[in-house]
Amino acid sequence: MILEKSEISFGYESYVFRVTFLLTLVAMALVKRDKKEWLLVAILLGFTFVCYELSGKNDLLRVAVFLAAARDIDLKKAMKYSFFVSLSGFCLIALLSIMRILGEVVRVADYGRGIADETRLVLGFGHPNTLFGCVYVLVLMWLWIYGEKASLLMHGVTIAISFIFAAFTRSRTAIVVMAMTLVLALVIRIFPKLKDVKALYVLEGIVTPFTCIGLAVWAAYLSDIIYVGHGLSEPYWSLFWKVEEKINYRVSNLYYEVPEHGGILRNWHLFAGHNAEGYFDLGWNRLFYWYGIIPTALIAVAIILLIYVCYKKRDMWTMLIILSLSVYTIIEATYVTRYIGRCFFLLIAGVYLGYLFKGKINE
């Protein structure tokens, strides 16, 4: 994952995927489960294997095995390990860039904002959005590990560091989500009794997955209207294109930039086929396009189960991570990827879903 974030050319990714898959497969097999849980694991693996055969993408199969393997890990230890390894790797990438050994410190380019020569900080990550995305994920991990007990001063330092990187990378979408996340983290830290408010967990369930999926369907519908050439009156189209300009034409790219216009609503399928190979930024839309309606619906069910576990454990910090990543994925597709090492949250998901079978949901 760290190599993938850098500008190092690495031609052995497929072998890394195979080795890590075998490791997690062995780890999964060593977990003690009752017959009911093994049956569910077998059904999940069978389903994700069918998805692999139909779409040619083994991402969901690897995620399923990873989740099953992670059930009994020491979650705090694993999260700290992920945080410090990622922090060290990202700092190394930045240091190599500053020393002019690998990668640019800043990049001057046209980023589609009407500025021909815009200068933005990259620090060896290849793109300013990638750099700020790495800062974002480090902040999320820090909040989950230390947010509850960290002093208000440390929260302030985290906000200051985030603001500095935001100012130099100017990654507009990630900045908005980061600001929302940090404000909510501060509120949760100051008012810890919020964890007992049931309505907040219900509201989280409304936002994600339902609102996120609703927005994805709406975006695909708008791109479908582009396909048929009519459906919105002129004032609405004028507003649509103004918004599109602000978000770098993400919605219309579902039509214009995807092979055979696969991102539009009428071209969604229950299960994606081998021809779903396009890339675009809308993460929830990419789930539907890459994997299909049924797999995405099951992902939504898994998120609902995670929220239920958070409610039973009164865990607002994991809820915050779910909310932040879900909202981020509306606009960005960073975590809808074959590089599942990007998503530290799989560690949490594997353990929390495991609580449903281990009788520890109230601990």
Tab-separated table of C-alpha atoms in Angstrom:
chain	number	residue	atom	x	y	z
A	1	MET	CA	0.000	0.000	0.000
A	2	ILE	CA	2.829	2.379	0.855
A	3	LEU	CA	4.643	1.539	-2.392
A	4	GLU	CA	1.433	2.127	-4.298
A	5	LYS	CA	1.103	5.602	-2.781
A	6	SER	CA	4.640	6.520	-3.826
A	7	GLU	CA	6.022	7.084	-7.320
A	8	ILE	CA	8.049	3.883	-7.219
A	9	SER	CA	7.359	1.602	-10.155
A	10	PHE	CA	6.464	-1.821	-8.753
A	11	GLY	CA	5.649	-4.606	-11.193
A	12	TYR	CA	4.871	-7.437	-8.797
A	13	GLU	CA	1.510	-6.349	-7.398
A	14	SER	CA	-0.319	-9.486	-8.523
A	15	TYR	CA	2.171	-11.682	-6.634
A	16	VAL	CA	1.730	-9.580	-3.491
A	17	PHE	CA	-2.043	-10.003	-3.803
A	18	ARG	CA	-1.652	-13.781	-4.076
A	19	VAL	CA	0.673	-14.061	-1.090
A	20	THR	CA	-1.477	-11.853	1.156
A	21	PHE	CA	-4.590	-13.736	0.075
A	22	LEU	CA	-3.001	-17.066	0.999
A	23	LEU	CA	-1.870	-15.668	4.361
A	24	THR	CA	-5.353	-14.426	5.211
A	25	LEU	CA	-6.876	-17.681	3.943
A	26	VAL	CA	-4.684	-19.669	6.335
A	27	ALA	CA	-5.449	-17.252	9.169
A	28	MET	CA	-9.168	-17.583	8.453
A	29	ALA	CA	-8.950	-21.379	8.561
A	30	LEU	CA	-7.280	-21.273	12.001
A	31	VAL	CA	-10.085	-19.271	13.644
A	32	LYS	CA	-12.332	-21.396	15.854
A	33	ARG	CA	-15.992	-21.093	14.881
A	34	ASP	CA	-19.183	-23.024	15.446
A	35	LYS	CA	-20.976	-24.764	12.576
A	36	LYS	CA	-23.416	-21.906	12.096
A	37	GLU	CA	-20.642	-19.370	11.613
A	38	TRP	CA	-18.652	-21.671	9.326
A	39	LEU	CA	-21.771	-22.108	7.198
A	40	LEU	CA	-22.154	-18.338	6.911
A	41	VAL	CA	-18.455	-17.947	6.037
A	42	ALA	CA	-18.809	-20.648	3.362
A	43	ILE	CA	-21.857	-18.901	1.885
A	44	LEU	CA	-20.028	-15.557	1.884
A	45	LEU	CA	-16.961	-17.027	0.190
A	46	GLY	CA	-19.140	-18.828	-2.339
A	47	PHE	CA	-21.034	-15.639	-3.127
A	48	THR	CA	-17.899	-13.521	-3.525
A	49	PHE	CA	-16.323	-16.249	-5.682
A	50	VAL	CA	-19.351	-16.089	-7.988
A	51	CYS	CA	-18.894	-12.292	-8.110
A	52	TYR	CA	-15.267	-12.908	-9.075
A	53	GLU	CA	-16.245	-15.287	-11.860
A	54	LEU	CA	-18.864	-12.902	-13.234
A	55	SER	CA	-16.895	-9.657	-13.008
A	56	GLY	CA	-13.294	-10.843	-13.238
A	57	LYS	CA	-12.488	-8.855	-10.066
A	58	ASN	CA	-11.412	-10.778	-6.977
A	59	ASP	CA	-11.609	-7.743	-4.667
A	60	LEU	CA	-14.755	-8.827	-2.806
A	61	LEU	CA	-13.409	-12.349	-2.335
A	62	ARG	CA	-10.172	-11.015	-0.833
A	63	VAL	CA	-12.130	-8.632	1.404
A	64	ALA	CA	-14.406	-11.463	2.590
A	65	VAL	CA	-11.428	-13.659	3.513
A	66	PHE	CA	-9.699	-10.718	5.219
A	67	LEU	CA	-12.794	-9.941	7.309
A	68	ALA	CA	-13.180	-13.567	8.355
A	69	ALA	CA	-9.478	-13.814	9.219
A	70	ALA	CA	-9.538	-10.632	11.306
A	71	ARG	CA	-12.251	-11.800	13.713
A	72	ASP	CA	-10.029	-12.604	16.704
A	73	ILE	CA	-7.186	-10.115	16.303
A	74	ASP	CA	-6.095	-7.727	19.038
A	75	LEU	CA	-7.786	-4.741	17.417
A	76	LYS	CA	-6.070	-1.982	19.401
A	77	LYS	CA	-2.673	-3.495	18.696
A	78	ALA	CA	-3.454	-4.003	15.006
A	79	MET	CA	-4.718	-0.438	14.612
A	80	LYS	CA	-1.648	1.019	16.306
A	81	TYR	CA	0.552	-1.126	14.081
A	82	SER	CA	-1.268	0.104	10.962
A	83	PHE	CA	-1.069	3.712	12.135
A	84	PHE	CA	2.645	3.776	12.902
A	85	VAL	CA	3.689	1.732	9.857
A	86	SER	CA	1.605	3.983	7.594
A	87	LEU	CA	2.902	7.126	9.302
A	88	SER	CA	6.506	5.946	8.923
A	89	GLY	CA	6.029	4.972	5.285
A	90	PHE	CA	4.299	8.212	4.354
A	91	CYS	CA	6.954	10.277	6.141
A	92	LEU	CA	9.636	8.373	4.224
A	93	ILE	CA	7.938	9.174	0.917
A	94	ALA	CA	7.804	12.865	1.875
A	95	LEU	CA	11.425	12.868	3.070
A	96	LEU	CA	12.687	11.294	-0.165
A	97	SER	CA	10.799	13.966	-2.086
A	98	ILE	CA	12.186	16.834	0.014
A	99	MET	CA	15.700	15.407	-0.487
A	100	ARG	CA	15.046	15.374	-4.258
A	101	ILE	CA	15.629	11.598	-4.394
A	102	LEU	CA	12.156	10.455	-5.440
A	103	GLY	CA	9.128	12.462	-6.526
A	104	GLU	CA	8.262	16.138	-6.689
A	105	VAL	CA	7.710	18.410	-3.697
A	106	VAL	CA	5.153	20.512	-5.576
A	107	ARG	CA	3.468	19.965	-8.893
A	108	VAL	CA	2.446	22.691	-11.322
A	109	ALA	CA	-0.389	21.582	-13.579
A	110	ASP	CA	-3.895	22.300	-14.817
A	111	TYR	CA	-6.137	20.524	-12.303
A	112	GLY	CA	-9.350	21.332	-14.136
A	113	ARG	CA	-10.169	24.438	-12.107
A	114	GLY	CA	-9.610	27.013	-14.812
A	115	ILE	CA	-6.035	27.748	-13.677
A	116	ALA	CA	-3.471	26.763	-16.296
A	117	ASP	CA	-0.459	26.601	-13.954
A	118	GLU	CA	-1.730	25.819	-10.473
A	119	THR	CA	0.921	24.960	-7.866
A	120	ARG	CA	-0.049	22.389	-5.231
A	121	LEU	CA	1.896	20.362	-2.675
A	122	VAL	CA	2.474	16.667	-3.496
A	123	LEU	CA	5.547	15.633	-1.411
A	124	GLY	CA	6.309	12.609	-3.558
A	125	PHE	CA	2.755	11.234	-3.641
A	126	GLY	CA	2.202	12.086	-7.297
A	127	HIS	CA	-0.971	14.121	-6.800
A	128	PRO	CA	-2.085	16.607	-4.128
A	129	ASN	CA	-5.322	14.673	-3.578
A	130	THR	CA	-3.306	11.544	-2.842
A	131	LEU	CA	-1.172	13.418	-0.323
A	132	PHE	CA	-4.157	14.890	1.506
A	133	GLY	CA	-5.926	11.537	1.321
A	134	CYS	CA	-3.009	9.992	3.225
A	135	VAL	CA	-3.181	12.761	5.833
A	136	TYR	CA	-6.928	12.115	6.064
A	137	VAL	CA	-6.522	8.391	6.706
A	138	LEU	CA	-3.834	9.006	9.336
A	139	VAL	CA	-6.174	11.432	11.103
A	140	LEU	CA	-8.981	8.856	11.048
A	141	MET	CA	-6.732	6.195	12.558
A	142	TRP	CA	-5.467	8.621	15.201
A	143	LEU	CA	-9.018	9.574	16.143
A	144	TRP	CA	-10.052	5.937	16.516
A	145	ILE	CA	-7.001	5.009	18.605
A	146	TYR	CA	-6.496	8.141	20.689
A	147	GLY	CA	-9.463	10.456	20.120
A	148	GLU	CA	-11.438	9.473	23.220
A	149	LYS	CA	-8.592	10.002	25.693
A	150	ALA	CA	-6.521	12.629	23.900
A	151	SER	CA	-6.451	16.099	25.424
A	152	LEU	CA	-8.193	19.016	23.770
A	153	LEU	CA	-4.713	20.372	23.050
A	154	MET	CA	-3.865	17.270	20.999
A	155	HIS	CA	-7.154	17.584	19.137
A	156	GLY	CA	-6.201	21.179	18.432
A	157	VAL	CA	-2.784	20.110	17.126
A	158	THR	CA	-4.470	17.570	14.838
A	159	ILE	CA	-6.784	20.260	13.510
A	160	ALA	CA	-3.824	22.613	12.931
A	161	ILE	CA	-1.815	19.979	11.030
A	162	SER	CA	-4.850	19.144	8.908
A	163	PHE	CA	-5.402	22.838	8.161
A	164	ILE	CA	-1.778	23.267	7.042
A	165	PHE	CA	-1.974	20.365	4.584
A	166	ALA	CA	-5.392	21.540	3.418
A	167	ALA	CA	-3.979	24.978	2.644
A	168	PHE	CA	-1.109	23.612	0.536
A	169	THR	CA	-2.883	20.741	-1.246
A	170	ARG	CA	-6.227	22.504	-1.799
A	171	SER	CA	-8.076	19.204	-2.144
A	172	ARG	CA	-11.541	20.665	-1.863
A	173	THR	CA	-13.662	17.549	-1.335
A	174	ALA	CA	-11.358	15.928	1.196
A	175	ILE	CA	-10.995	19.244	3.052
A	176	VAL	CA	-14.764	19.500	3.558
A	177	VAL	CA	-15.011	15.904	4.823
A	178	MET	CA	-11.940	16.341	7.021
A	179	ALA	CA	-13.395	19.523	8.557
A	180	MET	CA	-16.698	17.767	9.254
A	181	THR	CA	-14.860	14.832	10.832
A	182	LEU	CA	-12.663	16.967	13.083
A	183	VAL	CA	-15.573	19.106	14.269
A	184	LEU	CA	-17.656	16.038	15.107
A	185	ALA	CA	-14.657	14.440	16.838
A	186	LEU	CA	-14.278	17.510	19.019
A	187	VAL	CA	-17.989	17.440	19.882
A	188	ILE	CA	-17.812	13.738	20.814
A	189	ARG	CA	-14.702	14.367	22.887
A	190	ILE	CA	-16.260	17.285	24.786
A	191	PHE	CA	-19.661	15.611	25.240
A	192	PRO	CA	-18.925	11.896	25.819
A	193	LYS	CA	-22.508	11.196	26.966
A	194	LEU	CA	-23.598	11.551	23.342
A	195	LYS	CA	-22.714	7.872	22.995
A	196	ASP	CA	-25.936	7.028	24.856
A	197	VAL	CA	-28.205	8.942	22.455
A	198	LYS	CA	-29.943	6.279	20.380
A	199	ALA	CA	-31.173	8.816	17.815
A	200	LEU	CA	-27.589	9.480	16.677
A	201	TYR	CA	-27.130	5.840	15.698
A	202	VAL	CA	-30.443	5.907	13.845
A	203	LEU	CA	-29.379	9.095	12.073
A	204	GLU	CA	-26.094	7.451	11.109
A	205	GLY	CA	-28.030	4.566	9.569
A	206	ILE	CA	-30.077	7.050	7.546
A	207	VAL	CA	-26.976	8.834	6.269
A	208	THR	CA	-25.054	5.683	5.526
A	209	PRO	CA	-25.832	3.604	3.684
A	210	PHE	CA	-29.285	4.901	2.653
A	211	THR	CA	-28.558	8.566	1.844
A	212	CYS	CA	-25.204	7.690	0.281
A	213	ILE	CA	-26.841	5.098	-1.961
A	214	GLY	CA	-29.678	7.498	-2.760
A	215	LEU	CA	-27.184	10.106	-3.948
A	216	ALA	CA	-25.398	7.481	-6.041
A	217	VAL	CA	-28.677	6.511	-7.725
A	218	TRP	CA	-29.489	10.167	-8.301
A	219	ALA	CA	-26.091	10.804	-9.914
A	220	ALA	CA	-26.522	7.756	-12.147
A	221	TYR	CA	-30.019	8.978	-13.053
A	222	LEU	CA	-28.715	12.427	-14.016
A	223	SER	CA	-26.015	10.852	-16.149
A	224	ASP	CA	-28.743	8.705	-17.732
A	225	ILE	CA	-30.619	11.884	-18.666
A	226	ILE	CA	-27.459	13.048	-20.423
A	227	TYR	CA	-27.619	9.775	-22.376
A	228	VAL	CA	-31.213	10.222	-23.573
A	229	GLY	CA	-30.717	13.939	-24.160
A	230	HIS	CA	-33.827	15.252	-22.381
A	231	GLY	CA	-35.565	15.188	-19.017
A	232	LEU	CA	-34.490	18.394	-17.270
A	233	SER	CA	-35.630	21.897	-18.149
A	234	GLU	CA	-33.066	24.499	-19.115
A	235	PRO	CA	-32.817	26.280	-15.707
A	236	TYR	CA	-32.102	22.962	-13.986
A	237	TRP	CA	-29.507	22.001	-16.587
A	238	SER	CA	-27.797	25.348	-16.101
A	239	LEU	CA	-27.620	24.733	-12.340
A	240	PHE	CA	-26.458	21.152	-12.932
A	241	TRP	CA	-23.489	22.213	-15.060
A	242	LYS	CA	-22.509	24.922	-12.556
A	243	VAL	CA	-22.370	22.308	-9.802
A	244	GLU	CA	-20.573	19.909	-12.141
A	245	GLU	CA	-17.863	22.465	-12.761
A	246	LYS	CA	-17.265	22.735	-8.999
A	247	ILE	CA	-16.882	18.963	-8.604
A	248	ASN	CA	-14.763	18.504	-11.744
A	249	TYR	CA	-17.584	16.955	-13.816
A	250	ARG	CA	-17.833	13.817	-11.698
A	251	VAL	CA	-21.477	13.078	-12.543
A	252	SER	CA	-21.261	13.592	-16.300
A	253	ASN	CA	-18.103	11.458	-16.344
A	254	LEU	CA	-20.335	8.480	-15.556
A	255	TYR	CA	-21.506	8.907	-19.128
A	256	TYR	CA	-18.565	10.454	-20.958
A	257	GLU	CA	-15.560	8.710	-19.393
A	258	VAL	CA	-16.815	5.155	-18.782
A	259	PRO	CA	-16.585	2.497	-21.531
A	260	GLU	CA	-19.985	1.926	-23.136
A	261	HIS	CA	-21.436	4.517	-20.732
A	262	GLY	CA	-21.457	1.849	-18.028
A	263	GLY	CA	-21.885	4.313	-15.158
A	264	ILE	CA	-25.365	5.508	-16.090
A	265	LEU	CA	-28.405	4.099	-14.301
A	266	ARG	CA	-29.862	2.120	-17.190
A	267	ASN	CA	-26.582	0.229	-17.565
A	268	TRP	CA	-26.408	-0.989	-13.961
A	269	HIS	CA	-26.723	-4.769	-13.530
A	270	LEU	CA	-27.518	-7.140	-10.690
A	271	PHE	CA	-23.954	-8.450	-11.076
A	272	ALA	CA	-21.237	-6.609	-12.988
A	273	GLY	CA	-19.612	-8.240	-15.987
A	274	HIS	CA	-16.032	-8.369	-17.236
A	275	ASN	CA	-16.575	-5.194	-19.256
A	276	ALA	CA	-16.902	-3.004	-16.134
A	277	GLU	CA	-13.328	-1.747	-16.216
A	278	GLY	CA	-13.771	2.029	-16.214
A	279	TYR	CA	-12.552	4.392	-13.518
A	280	PHE	CA	-14.300	7.446	-12.113
A	281	ASP	CA	-14.388	9.347	-8.819
A	282	LEU	CA	-17.845	8.659	-7.370
A	283	GLY	CA	-17.137	5.822	-4.939
A	284	TRP	CA	-20.637	4.536	-4.231
A	285	ASN	CA	-21.379	4.602	-7.964
A	286	ARG	CA	-18.220	2.617	-8.575
A	287	LEU	CA	-19.505	-0.091	-6.222
A	288	PHE	CA	-22.618	-0.500	-8.353
A	289	TYR	CA	-20.644	-0.338	-11.602
A	290	TRP	CA	-17.735	-2.604	-10.656
A	291	TYR	CA	-19.608	-5.234	-8.624
A	292	GLY	CA	-23.329	-4.876	-9.267
A	293	ILE	CA	-26.551	-4.036	-7.447
A	294	ILE	CA	-26.771	-7.204	-5.326
A	295	PRO	CA	-23.166	-7.115	-4.012
A	296	THR	CA	-23.563	-3.410	-3.159
A	297	ALA	CA	-26.822	-4.150	-1.340
A	298	LEU	CA	-25.006	-6.764	0.766
A	299	ILE	CA	-22.257	-4.239	1.536
A	300	ALA	CA	-25.010	-1.911	2.759
A	301	VAL	CA	-26.362	-4.692	4.999
A	302	ALA	CA	-22.867	-5.213	6.449
A	303	ILE	CA	-22.636	-1.471	7.223
A	304	ILE	CA	-26.006	-1.576	8.973
A	305	LEU	CA	-24.782	-4.504	11.093
A	306	LEU	CA	-21.656	-2.529	11.987
A	307	ILE	CA	-23.794	0.412	13.085
A	308	TYR	CA	-25.869	-1.973	15.203
A	309	VAL	CA	-22.713	-3.271	16.896
A	310	CYS	CA	-21.587	0.327	17.494
A	311	TYR	CA	-24.946	1.054	19.127
A	312	LYS	CA	-24.731	-1.987	21.396
A	313	LYS	CA	-21.162	-1.074	22.378
A	314	ARG	CA	-21.940	2.662	22.608
A	315	ASP	CA	-19.005	3.302	20.292
A	316	MET	CA	-19.288	6.779	18.809
A	317	TRP	CA	-15.698	6.809	17.562
A	318	THR	CA	-16.194	3.892	15.194
A	319	MET	CA	-19.473	5.516	14.164
A	320	LEU	CA	-17.535	8.656	13.286
A	321	ILE	CA	-15.150	6.658	11.095
A	322	ILE	CA	-18.075	4.963	9.302
A	323	LEU	CA	-19.737	8.321	8.691
A	324	SER	CA	-16.579	10.049	7.498
A	325	LEU	CA	-15.538	7.291	5.095
A	326	SER	CA	-19.071	6.929	3.751
A	327	VAL	CA	-19.468	10.641	3.017
A	328	TYR	CA	-15.953	10.797	1.548
A	329	THR	CA	-16.806	7.882	-0.747
A	330	ILE	CA	-19.766	9.772	-2.204
A	331	ILE	CA	-17.309	11.949	-4.139
A	332	GLU	CA	-14.045	9.981	-4.061
A	333	ALA	CA	-13.403	6.301	-4.848
A	334	THR	CA	-10.162	5.903	-2.889
A	335	TYR	CA	-11.515	2.992	-0.858
A	336	VAL	CA	-13.324	1.239	-3.707
A	337	THR	CA	-10.176	-0.355	-5.042
A	338	ARG	CA	-8.268	-3.555	-5.581
A	339	TYR	CA	-5.694	-2.199	-3.110
A	340	ILE	CA	-7.616	-3.269	-0.015
A	341	GLY	CA	-4.589	-2.355	2.125
A	342	ARG	CA	-5.711	1.248	1.738
A	343	CYS	CA	-8.712	0.645	3.993
A	344	PHE	CA	-7.633	0.182	7.599
A	345	PHE	CA	-11.323	0.006	8.487
A	346	LEU	CA	-11.443	-3.628	7.353
A	347	LEU	CA	-9.613	-4.477	10.585
A	348	ILE	CA	-12.391	-2.890	12.635
A	349	ALA	CA	-15.132	-4.386	10.466
A	350	GLY	CA	-13.728	-7.917	10.780
A	351	VAL	CA	-13.619	-7.740	14.568
A	352	TYR	CA	-16.965	-5.961	15.005
A	353	LEU	CA	-18.847	-8.310	12.694
A	354	GLY	CA	-17.237	-11.147	14.623
A	355	TYR	CA	-18.829	-9.826	17.817
A	356	LEU	CA	-22.186	-10.902	16.402
A	357	PHE	CA	-21.036	-14.536	16.719
A	358	LYS	CA	-18.787	-14.385	19.778
A	359	GLY	CA	-21.348	-13.113	22.262
A	360	LYS	CA	-19.228	-10.044	23.046
A	361	ILE	CA	-21.433	-7.447	21.459
A	362	ASN	CA	-22.241	-5.800	24.796
A	363	GLU	CA	-18.645	-5.762	26.112
